[in-house]
C-alpha positions as MATLAB code, in Angstrom:
seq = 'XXXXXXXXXXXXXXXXXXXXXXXXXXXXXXXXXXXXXXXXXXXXXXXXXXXXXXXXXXXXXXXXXXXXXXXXXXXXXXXXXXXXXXXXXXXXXXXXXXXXXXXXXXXXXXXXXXXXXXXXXXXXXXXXXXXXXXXXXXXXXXXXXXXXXXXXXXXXXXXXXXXXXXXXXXXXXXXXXXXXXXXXXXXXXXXXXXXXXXXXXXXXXXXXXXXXXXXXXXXXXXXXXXXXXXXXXXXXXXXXXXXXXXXXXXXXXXXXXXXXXXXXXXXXXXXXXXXXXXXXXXXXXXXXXXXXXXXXXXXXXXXXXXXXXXXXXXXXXXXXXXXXXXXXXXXXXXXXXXXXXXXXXXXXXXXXXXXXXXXXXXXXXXXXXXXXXXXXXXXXXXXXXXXXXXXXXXXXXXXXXXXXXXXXXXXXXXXXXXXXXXXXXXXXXXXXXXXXXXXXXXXXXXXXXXXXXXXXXXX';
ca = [
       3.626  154.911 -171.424;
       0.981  152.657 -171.970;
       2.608  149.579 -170.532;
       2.975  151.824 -167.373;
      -0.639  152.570 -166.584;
      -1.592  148.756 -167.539;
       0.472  147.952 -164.537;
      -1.137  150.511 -162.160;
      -4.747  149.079 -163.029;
      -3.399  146.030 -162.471;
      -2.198  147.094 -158.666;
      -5.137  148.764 -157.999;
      -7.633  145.777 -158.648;
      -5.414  143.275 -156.557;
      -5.648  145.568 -153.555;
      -9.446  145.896 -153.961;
      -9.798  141.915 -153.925;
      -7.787  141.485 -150.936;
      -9.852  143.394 -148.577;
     -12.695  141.916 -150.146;
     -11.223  138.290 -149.053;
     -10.236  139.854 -145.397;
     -13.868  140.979 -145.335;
     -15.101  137.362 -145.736;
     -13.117  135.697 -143.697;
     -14.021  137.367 -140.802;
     -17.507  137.628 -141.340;
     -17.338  133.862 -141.304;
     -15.455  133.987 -138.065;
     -18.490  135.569 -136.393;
     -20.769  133.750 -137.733;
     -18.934  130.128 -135.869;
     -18.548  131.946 -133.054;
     -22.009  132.652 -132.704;
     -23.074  128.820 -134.196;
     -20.598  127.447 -131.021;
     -22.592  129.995 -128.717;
     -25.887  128.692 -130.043;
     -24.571  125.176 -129.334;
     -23.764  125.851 -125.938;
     -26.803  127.241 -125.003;
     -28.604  124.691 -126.308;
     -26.637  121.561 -124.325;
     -27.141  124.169 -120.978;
     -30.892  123.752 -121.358;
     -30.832  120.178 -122.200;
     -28.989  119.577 -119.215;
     -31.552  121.605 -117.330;
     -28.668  124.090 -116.680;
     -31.086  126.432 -114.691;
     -28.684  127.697 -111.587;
     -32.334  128.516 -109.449;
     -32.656  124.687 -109.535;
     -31.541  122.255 -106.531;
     -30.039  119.792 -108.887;
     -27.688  122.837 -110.180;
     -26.357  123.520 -106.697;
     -25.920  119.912 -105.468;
     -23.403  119.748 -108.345;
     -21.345  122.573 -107.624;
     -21.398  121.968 -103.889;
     -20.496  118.464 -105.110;
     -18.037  119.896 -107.577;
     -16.048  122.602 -104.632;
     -16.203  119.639 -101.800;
     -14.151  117.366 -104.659;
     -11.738  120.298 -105.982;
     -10.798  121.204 -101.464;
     -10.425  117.741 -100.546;
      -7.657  117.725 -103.397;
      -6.410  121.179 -102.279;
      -5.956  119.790  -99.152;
      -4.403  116.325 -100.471;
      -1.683  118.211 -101.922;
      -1.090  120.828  -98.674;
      -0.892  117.335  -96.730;
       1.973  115.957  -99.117;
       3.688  119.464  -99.352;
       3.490  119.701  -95.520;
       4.912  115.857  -95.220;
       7.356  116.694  -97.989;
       8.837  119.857  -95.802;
       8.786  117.963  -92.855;
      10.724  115.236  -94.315;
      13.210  117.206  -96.194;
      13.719  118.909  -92.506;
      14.243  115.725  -90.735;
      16.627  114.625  -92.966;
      18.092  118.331  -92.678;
      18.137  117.614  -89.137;
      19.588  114.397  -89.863;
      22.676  115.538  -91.432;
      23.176  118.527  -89.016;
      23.088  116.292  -86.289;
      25.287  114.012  -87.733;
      28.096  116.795  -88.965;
      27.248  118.752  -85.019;
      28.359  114.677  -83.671;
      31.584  114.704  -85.867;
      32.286  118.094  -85.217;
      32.051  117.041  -81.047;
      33.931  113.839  -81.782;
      36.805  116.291  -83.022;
      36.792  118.432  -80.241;
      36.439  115.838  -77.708;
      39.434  113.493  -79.194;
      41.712  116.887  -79.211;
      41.061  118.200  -75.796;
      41.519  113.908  -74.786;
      44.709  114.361  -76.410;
      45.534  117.357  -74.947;
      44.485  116.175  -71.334;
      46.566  112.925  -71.607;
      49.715  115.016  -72.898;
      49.351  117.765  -69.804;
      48.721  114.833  -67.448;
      51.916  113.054  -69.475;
      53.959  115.629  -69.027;
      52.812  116.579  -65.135;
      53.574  113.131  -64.628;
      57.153  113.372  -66.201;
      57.943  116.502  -64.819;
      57.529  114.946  -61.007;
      60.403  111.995  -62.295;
      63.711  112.056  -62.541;
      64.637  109.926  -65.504;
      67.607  107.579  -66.234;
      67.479  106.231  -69.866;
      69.504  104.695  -72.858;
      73.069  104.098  -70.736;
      74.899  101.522  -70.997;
      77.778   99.798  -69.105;
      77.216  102.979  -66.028;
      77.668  102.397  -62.925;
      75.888  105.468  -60.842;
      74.824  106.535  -57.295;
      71.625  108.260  -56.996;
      71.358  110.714  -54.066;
      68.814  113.354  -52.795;
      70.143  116.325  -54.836;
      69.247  114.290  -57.947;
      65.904  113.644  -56.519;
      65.359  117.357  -56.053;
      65.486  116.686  -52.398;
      63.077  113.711  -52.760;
      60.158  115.503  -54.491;
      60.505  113.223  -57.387;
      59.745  109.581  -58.613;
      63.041  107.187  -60.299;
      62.427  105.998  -63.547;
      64.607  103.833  -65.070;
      64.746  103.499  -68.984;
      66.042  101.216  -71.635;
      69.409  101.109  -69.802;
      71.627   98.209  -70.127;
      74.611   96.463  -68.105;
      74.112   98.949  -65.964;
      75.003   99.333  -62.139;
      73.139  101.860  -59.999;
      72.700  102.437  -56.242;
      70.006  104.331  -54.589;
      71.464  105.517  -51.430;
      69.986  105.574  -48.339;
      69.744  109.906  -48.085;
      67.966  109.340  -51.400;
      63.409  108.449  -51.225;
      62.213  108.619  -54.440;
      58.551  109.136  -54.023;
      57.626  105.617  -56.261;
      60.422  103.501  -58.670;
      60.107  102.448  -62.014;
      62.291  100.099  -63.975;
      61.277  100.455  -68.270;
      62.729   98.163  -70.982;
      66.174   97.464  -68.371;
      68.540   94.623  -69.699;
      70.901   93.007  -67.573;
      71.358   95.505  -64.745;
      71.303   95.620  -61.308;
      70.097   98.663  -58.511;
      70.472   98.487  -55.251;
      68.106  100.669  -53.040;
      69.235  101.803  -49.473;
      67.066  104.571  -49.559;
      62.991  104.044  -48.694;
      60.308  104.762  -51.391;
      57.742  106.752  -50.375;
      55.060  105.123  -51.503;
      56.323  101.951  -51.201;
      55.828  100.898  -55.115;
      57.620  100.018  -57.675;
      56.944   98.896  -60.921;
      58.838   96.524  -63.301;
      57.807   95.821  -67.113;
      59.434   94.633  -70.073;
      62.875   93.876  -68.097;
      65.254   90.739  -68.941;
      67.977   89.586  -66.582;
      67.971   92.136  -64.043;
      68.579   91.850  -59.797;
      67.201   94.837  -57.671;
      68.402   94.767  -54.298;
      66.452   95.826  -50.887;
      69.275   96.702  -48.263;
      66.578   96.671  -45.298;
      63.221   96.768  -44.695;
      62.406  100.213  -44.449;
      63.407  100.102  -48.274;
      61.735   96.989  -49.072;
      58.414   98.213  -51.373;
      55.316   97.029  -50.059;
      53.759   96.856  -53.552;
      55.476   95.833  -56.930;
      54.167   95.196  -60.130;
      55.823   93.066  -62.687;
      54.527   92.690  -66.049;
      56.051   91.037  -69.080;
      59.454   90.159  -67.564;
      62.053   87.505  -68.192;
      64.359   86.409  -65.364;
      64.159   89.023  -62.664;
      65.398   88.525  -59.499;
      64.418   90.127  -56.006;
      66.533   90.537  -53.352;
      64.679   91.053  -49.279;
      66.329   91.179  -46.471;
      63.835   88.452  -44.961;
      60.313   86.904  -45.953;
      58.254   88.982  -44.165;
      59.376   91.908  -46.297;
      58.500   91.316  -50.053;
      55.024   92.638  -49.410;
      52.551   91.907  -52.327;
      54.422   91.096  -55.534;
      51.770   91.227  -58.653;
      53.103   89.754  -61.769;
      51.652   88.407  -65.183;
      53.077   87.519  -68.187;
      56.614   86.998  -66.344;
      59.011   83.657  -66.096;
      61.680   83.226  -63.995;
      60.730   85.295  -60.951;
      62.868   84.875  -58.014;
      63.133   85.543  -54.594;
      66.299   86.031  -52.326;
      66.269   85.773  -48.801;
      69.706   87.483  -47.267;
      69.390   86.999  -43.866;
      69.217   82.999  -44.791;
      72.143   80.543  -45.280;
      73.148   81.189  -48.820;
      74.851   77.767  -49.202;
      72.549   74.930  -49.260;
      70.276   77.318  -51.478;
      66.979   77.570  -49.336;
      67.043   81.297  -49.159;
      66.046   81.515  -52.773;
      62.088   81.113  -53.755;
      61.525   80.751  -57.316;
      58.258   82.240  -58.254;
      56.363   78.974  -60.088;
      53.503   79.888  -62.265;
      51.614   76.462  -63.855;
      52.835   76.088  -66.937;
      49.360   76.085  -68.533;
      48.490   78.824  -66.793;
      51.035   81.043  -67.619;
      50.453   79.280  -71.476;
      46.602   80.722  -70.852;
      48.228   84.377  -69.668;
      49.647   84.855  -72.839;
      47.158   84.020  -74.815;
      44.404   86.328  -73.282;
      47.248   89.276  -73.251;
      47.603   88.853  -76.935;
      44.515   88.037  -78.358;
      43.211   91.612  -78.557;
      39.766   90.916  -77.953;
      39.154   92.456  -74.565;
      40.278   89.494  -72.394;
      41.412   90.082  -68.922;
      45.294   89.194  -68.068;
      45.221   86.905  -65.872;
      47.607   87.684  -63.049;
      48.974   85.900  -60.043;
      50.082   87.749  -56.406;
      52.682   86.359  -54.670;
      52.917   87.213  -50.708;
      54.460   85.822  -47.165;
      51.088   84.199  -45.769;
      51.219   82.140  -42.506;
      54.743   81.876  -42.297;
      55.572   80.791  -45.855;
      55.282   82.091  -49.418;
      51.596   81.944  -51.104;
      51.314   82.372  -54.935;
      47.888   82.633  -55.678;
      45.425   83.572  -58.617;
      44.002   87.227  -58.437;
      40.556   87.681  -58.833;
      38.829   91.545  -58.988;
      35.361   92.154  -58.207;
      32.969   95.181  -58.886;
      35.153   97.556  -57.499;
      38.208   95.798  -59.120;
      40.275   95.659  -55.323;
      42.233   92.546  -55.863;
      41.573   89.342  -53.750;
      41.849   85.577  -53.731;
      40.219   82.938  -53.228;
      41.264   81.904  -49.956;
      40.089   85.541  -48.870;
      36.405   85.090  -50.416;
      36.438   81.765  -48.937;
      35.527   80.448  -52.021;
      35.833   76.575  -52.482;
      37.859   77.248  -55.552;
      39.709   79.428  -58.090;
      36.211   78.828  -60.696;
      34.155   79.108  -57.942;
      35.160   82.497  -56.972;
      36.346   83.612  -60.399;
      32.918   82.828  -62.101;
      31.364   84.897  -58.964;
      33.203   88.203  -59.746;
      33.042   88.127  -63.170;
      29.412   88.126  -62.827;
      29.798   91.144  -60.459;
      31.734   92.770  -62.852;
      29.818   92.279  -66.036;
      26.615   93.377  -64.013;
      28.743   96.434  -62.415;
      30.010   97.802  -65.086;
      27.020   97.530  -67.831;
      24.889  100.067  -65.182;
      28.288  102.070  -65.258;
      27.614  102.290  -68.999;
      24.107  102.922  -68.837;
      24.383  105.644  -66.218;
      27.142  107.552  -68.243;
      24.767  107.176  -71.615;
      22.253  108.792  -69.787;
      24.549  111.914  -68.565;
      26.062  112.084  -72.308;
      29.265  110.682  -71.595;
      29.425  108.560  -74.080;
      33.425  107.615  -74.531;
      32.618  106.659  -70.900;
      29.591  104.632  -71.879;
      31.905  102.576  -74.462;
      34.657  101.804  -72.181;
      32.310  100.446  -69.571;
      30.775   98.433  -71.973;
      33.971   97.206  -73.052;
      34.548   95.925  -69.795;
      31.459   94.445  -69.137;
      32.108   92.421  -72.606;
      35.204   91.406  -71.288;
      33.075   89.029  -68.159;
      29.893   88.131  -70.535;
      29.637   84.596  -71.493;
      26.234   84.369  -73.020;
      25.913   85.526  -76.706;
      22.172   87.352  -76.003;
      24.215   89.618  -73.367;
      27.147   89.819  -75.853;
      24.356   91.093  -78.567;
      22.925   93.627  -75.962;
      26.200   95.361  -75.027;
      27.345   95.403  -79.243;
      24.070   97.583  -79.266;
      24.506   99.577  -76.914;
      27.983  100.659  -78.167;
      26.477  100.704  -81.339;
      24.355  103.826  -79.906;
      27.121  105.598  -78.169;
      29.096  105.342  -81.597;
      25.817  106.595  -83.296;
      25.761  109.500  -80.740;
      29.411  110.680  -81.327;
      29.243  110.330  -85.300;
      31.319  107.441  -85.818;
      29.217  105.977  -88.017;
      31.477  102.484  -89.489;
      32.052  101.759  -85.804;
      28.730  102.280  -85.020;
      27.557  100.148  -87.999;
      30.359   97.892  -86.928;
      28.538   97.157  -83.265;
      25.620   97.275  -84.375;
      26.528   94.506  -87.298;
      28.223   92.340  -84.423;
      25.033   92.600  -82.162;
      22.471   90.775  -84.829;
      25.375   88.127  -85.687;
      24.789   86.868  -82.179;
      21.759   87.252  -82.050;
      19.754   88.027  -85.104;
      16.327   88.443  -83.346;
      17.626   91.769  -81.231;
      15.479   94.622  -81.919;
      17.689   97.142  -81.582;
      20.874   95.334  -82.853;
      18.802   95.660  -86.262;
      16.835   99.294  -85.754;
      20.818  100.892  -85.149;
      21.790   98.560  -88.187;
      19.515  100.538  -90.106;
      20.307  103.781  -87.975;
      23.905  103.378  -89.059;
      22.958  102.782  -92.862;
      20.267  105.738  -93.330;
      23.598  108.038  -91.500;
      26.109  106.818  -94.185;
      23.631  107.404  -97.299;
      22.992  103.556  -98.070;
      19.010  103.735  -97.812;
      18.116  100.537  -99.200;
      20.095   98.516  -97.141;
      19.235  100.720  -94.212;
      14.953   99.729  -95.198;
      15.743   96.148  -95.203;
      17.495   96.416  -91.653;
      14.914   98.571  -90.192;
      11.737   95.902  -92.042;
      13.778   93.708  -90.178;
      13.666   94.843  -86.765;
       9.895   95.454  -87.339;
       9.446   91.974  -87.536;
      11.484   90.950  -84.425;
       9.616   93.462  -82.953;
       6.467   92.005  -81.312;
       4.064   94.824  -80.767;
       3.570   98.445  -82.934;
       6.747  100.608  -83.009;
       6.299  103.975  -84.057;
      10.337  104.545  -84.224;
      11.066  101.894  -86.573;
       7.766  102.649  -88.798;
       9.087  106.169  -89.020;
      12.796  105.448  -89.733;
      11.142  102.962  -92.754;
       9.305  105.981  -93.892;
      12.354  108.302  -93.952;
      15.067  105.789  -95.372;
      12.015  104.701  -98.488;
      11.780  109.029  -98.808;
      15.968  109.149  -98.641;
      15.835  106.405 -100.755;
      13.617  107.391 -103.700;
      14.880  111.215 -103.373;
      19.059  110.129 -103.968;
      17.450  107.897 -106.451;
      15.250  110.794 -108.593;
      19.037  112.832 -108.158;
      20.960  110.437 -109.519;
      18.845  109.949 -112.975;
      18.813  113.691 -113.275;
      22.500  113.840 -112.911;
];
């Protein structure tokens, strides 16, 4: 019992000296906050802190001018941050909008060229893949002559075109050692011959004699005319062993037959442009009955492409009057290309440059025509082949402008900023006098740049 009320006494006095403590403690708490109040009042009147003063005021008016110029420094960089982040919004929209139209375009080109394919098939009657036939064609066949002939990949073949039969135009495909015989007249008066070895096609008169045949690619074809004044205009490149049979002319001693002869170098120099891919013109050769005998001579196209010689643009030579309509040509078809950029058509734009390239000799001109490709590429989202141009621009000629701007163009599209800044610096020292356009595309691709940057150290 009495170990029991020891303990209560005990209890009792601890509690009583703990609020005494609490009681302390915050008694001293008061007391340093009014020391730190003291302390302050005192510095505000050594400072002369007295707010009716001028000296007060011209620090706070000092003080708010400071703290709105930085308000405003920061609204500046928000606004140019939301502007840039738009651009490059705009930037990207534009670029998927481009490869979205690229899409559509290509598919509805496809889908033109198959319609116009098939329109084109539907109006021929075809012959392809016989072999040792021998076949009259009449009218019936023809569709009572609403139709073209096509012949295709048919070999040792014998067919005759009779004369109730006028296909609208002929065309002989991939034929090996066959012969036709055509009694009948073509409408049109063409045919066309490609890709054919060791074949004889036969004119019976000169109604059905064709006034205009093309022959491309062709080994050992022979043409048979009832007289010289009846082969018409015979076009051929790429072809050996083209020859010419008179029938109405003594057989025997051989004179009736003209073989077609195309200088060897020249024909050497043919091949070569046809197969080196890089936009070369074939060079192609006409063959015609001109002042009583037969004239092989050199084509040459102008502007408008009509085919000529020569002789005709009484040139005093070949060079003379080749190196005259290239130069049309080249001129011709870069306004072409500029006038279709203009309009948005700018598949057409690229294939008129194309052909300009084709005549341009000088590397400057070559540079100007890469970059303008380059920005018809840039237009339709293809962005490598746009890069591509642009990249084969500078390499002739590394002091273009706008070769190096759509160099950088190209870069800041496919995400490679600091390649694209060093392109676009680049052009802005070519560049002669103040370019706003390049100075802004710097500014974007450095923003790009350092934004892709900060995301990939936080990834």
């Amino acid at each position: 019992k009495n170990t029991s009320s020891s303990r209560i006494i005990i209890f009792h006095r601890r509690r009583k000296s703990g609020r005494r403590r609490r009681r302390r403690e915050k008694m001293g708490e008061e007391e340093g906050a009014a020391a730190v109040v003291a302390a302050a009042a005192a510095a505000a009147a050594n400072d002369d802190d007295d707010r009716s003063s001028a000296k007060y005021h011209d620090r706070w008016d000092a003080f708010t001018k400071e703290e709105v110029r930085k308000i405003e420094r920061e609204e500046e960089a928000l606004k140019k941050h939301m502007e840039r982040a738009t651009i490059s919004n705009e930037i990207d929209e534009k670029a998927r909008n481009a490869q979205n139209e690229k899409k559509r375009m290509l598919k509805e080109a496809k889908e033109r060229w198959k319609q116009s394919e098939d329109k084109e098939m539907s109006r021929r009657f075809v012959i392809e893949k016989e072999t040792e036939v021998t076949k009259a064609i009449r009218a019936e066949e023809l569709e009572h002559n609403s139709k073209s002939l096509h012949f295709r990949e048919v070999a040792k073949c014998r067919y005759e075109i009779k004369k109730c039969a006028k296909p609208i135009k002929l065309f002989i495909e991939s034929a090996k050692d066959t012969t036709i015989s055509c009694a009948g007249s073509v409408k049109t008066s063409t045919m066309e011959i490609w890709n054919c070895n060791n074949c004889e096609i036969t004119f019976e008169s000169g109604a059905a004699s064709t006034k205009t045949t093309q022959i491309d690619e062709c080994e050992n074809v022979t043409l048979l005319f009832p007289s010289r004044d009846t082969i018409g205009s015979i076009y051929h490149a790429t072809t050996t062993g083209l020859s010419l049979v008179f029938t109405d002319e003594n057989m025997l001693d051989g004179k009736n037959i003209h073989v077609v002869d195309v200088d060897g170098d020249e024909f050497k120099e043919e091949k070569n442009e046809k197969d080196d891919g890089g936009g070369s013109r074939v060079r192609q050769h006409v063959t015609r009955f001109v002042n009583g005998e037969i004239l092989t001579e050199r084509v040459i196209r102008g502007k408008d492409e009509f085919p000529t010689t020569a002789r005709e643009l009484n040139a005093n030579s070949v060079e003379e009057a080749e190196a005259k309509a290239k130069e049309e040509r080249r001129v011709a078809n870069k306004a072409k290309g500029n006038e279709a950029f203009k309009t948005g058509d700018y598949g057409s734009a690229i294939a008129h440059y194309e052909l300009s390239l084709q005549d341009t000799e000088l590397d400057a001109d070559k540079s100007i025509i890469h970059s303008n490709r380059a920005a018809c590429f840039l237009k339709l989202g293809r962005l490598e082949e746009a890069l591509k141009e642009a990249e084969r621009s500078v390499s002739l000629d590394e002091k273009n402008v706008k070769g190096n701007f759509r160099v950088g163009l190209a870069l800041h599209a496919l995400k490679r900023y600091g390649e694209a800044v060093r392109a676009l610096e680049k052009a802005q020292s070519c560049e002669r006098k103040q370019n706003k356009d390049i100075e802004n595309a710097i500014r974007m691709a450095e923003y790009m740049g350092r934004k892709q940057h900060g995301s990939d150290r936080a990834a």
